[in-house]
């Protein structure tokens, strides 16, 4: 969740830097925010999966002893 929020904040700040008064720039900013949200969501799930794998690997090695 932490990774998702970091990427989301970065994408939102980039979108505000890009956005202007024209409709095309607003669409571009919307795409940047959407891409940032998707990347943040995928990164969050990936980090959670890697963390769970690391915990499971440690638990299995401790159980075998």
mmCIF file of N, CA, C and O in Angstrom, residues 4-27:
data_model
loop_
_atom_site.group_PDB
_atom_site.id
_atom_site.type_symbol
_atom_site.label_atom_id
_atom_site.label_comp_id
_atom_site.label_asym_id
_atom_site.label_seq_id
_atom_site.Cartn_x
_atom_site.Cartn_y
_atom_site.Cartn_z
ATOM 1 N N UNK A 4 2.061 1.959 -3.539
ATOM 2 C CA UNK A 4 0.978 2.491 -4.352
ATOM 3 C C UNK A 4 0.760 3.975 -4.068
ATOM 4 O O UNK A 4 0.566 4.768 -4.982
ATOM 5 N N UNK A 5 0.821 4.363 -2.822
ATOM 6 C CA UNK A 5 0.613 5.766 -2.475
ATOM 7 C C UNK A 5 1.762 6.642 -2.979
ATOM 8 O O UNK A 5 1.531 7.759 -3.441
ATOM 9 N N UNK A 6 2.988 6.147 -2.916
ATOM 10 C CA UNK A 6 4.136 6.916 -3.401
ATOM 11 C C UNK A 6 4.021 7.144 -4.906
ATOM 12 O O UNK A 6 4.200 8.263 -5.397
ATOM 13 N N UNK A 7 3.710 6.093 -5.652
ATOM 14 C CA UNK A 7 3.574 6.223 -7.108
ATOM 15 C C UNK A 7 2.378 7.098 -7.444
ATOM 16 O O UNK A 7 2.428 7.913 -8.369
ATOM 17 N N UNK A 8 1.291 6.975 -6.691
ATOM 18 C CA UNK A 8 0.099 7.778 -6.926
ATOM 19 C C UNK A 8 0.398 9.264 -6.713
ATOM 20 O O UNK A 8 -0.006 10.103 -7.504
ATOM 21 N N UNK A 9 1.111 9.594 -5.653
ATOM 22 C CA UNK A 9 1.449 10.987 -5.374
ATOM 23 C C UNK A 9 2.381 11.536 -6.453
ATOM 24 O O UNK A 9 2.218 12.672 -6.909
ATOM 25 N N UNK A 10 3.333 10.728 -6.903
ATOM 26 C CA UNK A 10 4.237 11.169 -7.964
ATOM 27 C C UNK A 10 3.469 11.411 -9.263
ATOM 28 O O UNK A 10 3.673 12.421 -9.939
ATOM 29 N N UNK A 11 2.560 10.515 -9.609
ATOM 30 C CA UNK A 11 1.775 10.677 -10.833
ATOM 31 C C UNK A 11 0.848 11.883 -10.730
ATOM 32 O O UNK A 11 0.663 12.626 -11.702
ATOM 33 N N UNK A 12 0.277 12.093 -9.570
ATOM 34 C CA UNK A 12 -0.611 13.238 -9.384
ATOM 35 C C UNK A 12 0.143 14.554 -9.500
ATOM 36 O O UNK A 12 -0.328 15.501 -10.123
ATOM 37 N N UNK A 13 1.349 14.594 -8.944
ATOM 38 C CA UNK A 13 2.136 15.822 -9.046
ATOM 39 C C UNK A 13 2.576 16.079 -10.489
ATOM 40 O O UNK A 13 2.572 17.222 -10.953
ATOM 41 N N UNK A 14 2.930 15.041 -11.228
ATOM 42 C CA UNK A 14 3.282 15.203 -12.637
ATOM 43 C C UNK A 14 2.069 15.663 -13.435
ATOM 44 O O UNK A 14 2.174 16.523 -14.318
ATOM 45 N N UNK A 15 0.906 15.121 -13.102
ATOM 46 C CA UNK A 15 -0.308 15.522 -13.810
ATOM 47 C C UNK A 15 -0.621 16.993 -13.571
ATOM 48 O O UNK A 15 -1.039 17.705 -14.488
ATOM 49 N N UNK A 16 -0.444 17.466 -12.360
ATOM 50 C CA UNK A 16 -0.685 18.879 -12.084
ATOM 51 C C UNK A 16 0.338 19.774 -12.784
ATOM 52 O O UNK A 16 0.023 20.888 -13.180
ATOM 53 N N UNK A 17 1.578 19.279 -12.939
ATOM 54 C CA UNK A 17 2.573 20.061 -13.664
ATOM 55 C C UNK A 17 2.248 20.158 -15.152
ATOM 56 O O UNK A 17 2.503 21.168 -15.789
ATOM 57 N N UNK A 18 1.683 19.080 -15.703
ATOM 58 C CA UNK A 18 1.388 19.028 -17.126
ATOM 59 C C UNK A 18 0.075 19.740 -17.464
ATOM 60 O O UNK A 18 -0.043 20.360 -18.515
ATOM 61 N N UNK A 19 -0.886 19.646 -16.563
ATOM 62 C CA UNK A 19 -2.233 20.159 -16.865
ATOM 63 C C UNK A 19 -2.214 21.672 -17.071
ATOM 64 O O UNK A 19 -1.510 22.411 -16.393
ATOM 65 N N UNK A 20 -2.975 22.080 -18.022
ATOM 66 C CA UNK A 20 -3.101 23.499 -18.305
ATOM 67 C C UNK A 20 -4.560 23.848 -18.516
ATOM 68 O O UNK A 20 -5.443 23.213 -17.948
ATOM 69 N N UNK A 21 -4.800 24.829 -19.356
ATOM 70 C CA UNK A 21 -6.163 25.272 -19.585
ATOM 71 C C UNK A 21 -6.814 24.571 -20.774
ATOM 72 O O UNK A 21 -8.027 24.633 -20.932
ATOM 73 N N UNK A 22 -6.047 23.920 -21.614
ATOM 74 C CA UNK A 22 -6.647 23.294 -22.796
ATOM 75 C C UNK A 22 -7.182 21.898 -22.471
ATOM 76 O O UNK A 22 -6.753 21.242 -21.523
ATOM 77 N N UNK A 23 -8.121 21.459 -23.289
ATOM 78 C CA UNK A 23 -8.758 20.166 -23.094
ATOM 79 C C UNK A 23 -7.779 19.018 -23.335
ATOM 80 O O UNK A 23 -7.813 18.011 -22.629
ATOM 81 N N UNK A 24 -6.882 19.170 -24.297
ATOM 82 C CA UNK A 24 -5.911 18.123 -24.606
ATOM 83 C C UNK A 24 -4.951 17.907 -23.438
ATOM 84 O O UNK A 24 -4.574 16.784 -23.134
ATOM 85 N N UNK A 25 -4.559 18.989 -22.815
ATOM 86 C CA UNK A 25 -3.663 18.855 -21.663
ATOM 87 C C UNK A 25 -4.377 18.207 -20.481
ATOM 88 O O UNK A 25 -3.771 17.455 -19.729
ATOM 89 N N UNK A 26 -5.655 18.476 -20.320
ATOM 90 C CA UNK A 26 -6.425 17.828 -19.259
ATOM 91 C C UNK A 26 -6.541 16.328 -19.523
ATOM 92 O O UNK A 26 -6.450 15.513 -18.597
ATOM 93 N N UNK A 27 -6.735 15.955 -20.796
ATOM 94 C CA UNK A 27 -6.778 14.529 -21.138
ATOM 95 C C UNK A 27 -5.435 13.854 -20.883
ATOM 96 O O UNK A 27 -5.377 12.727 -20.378
#
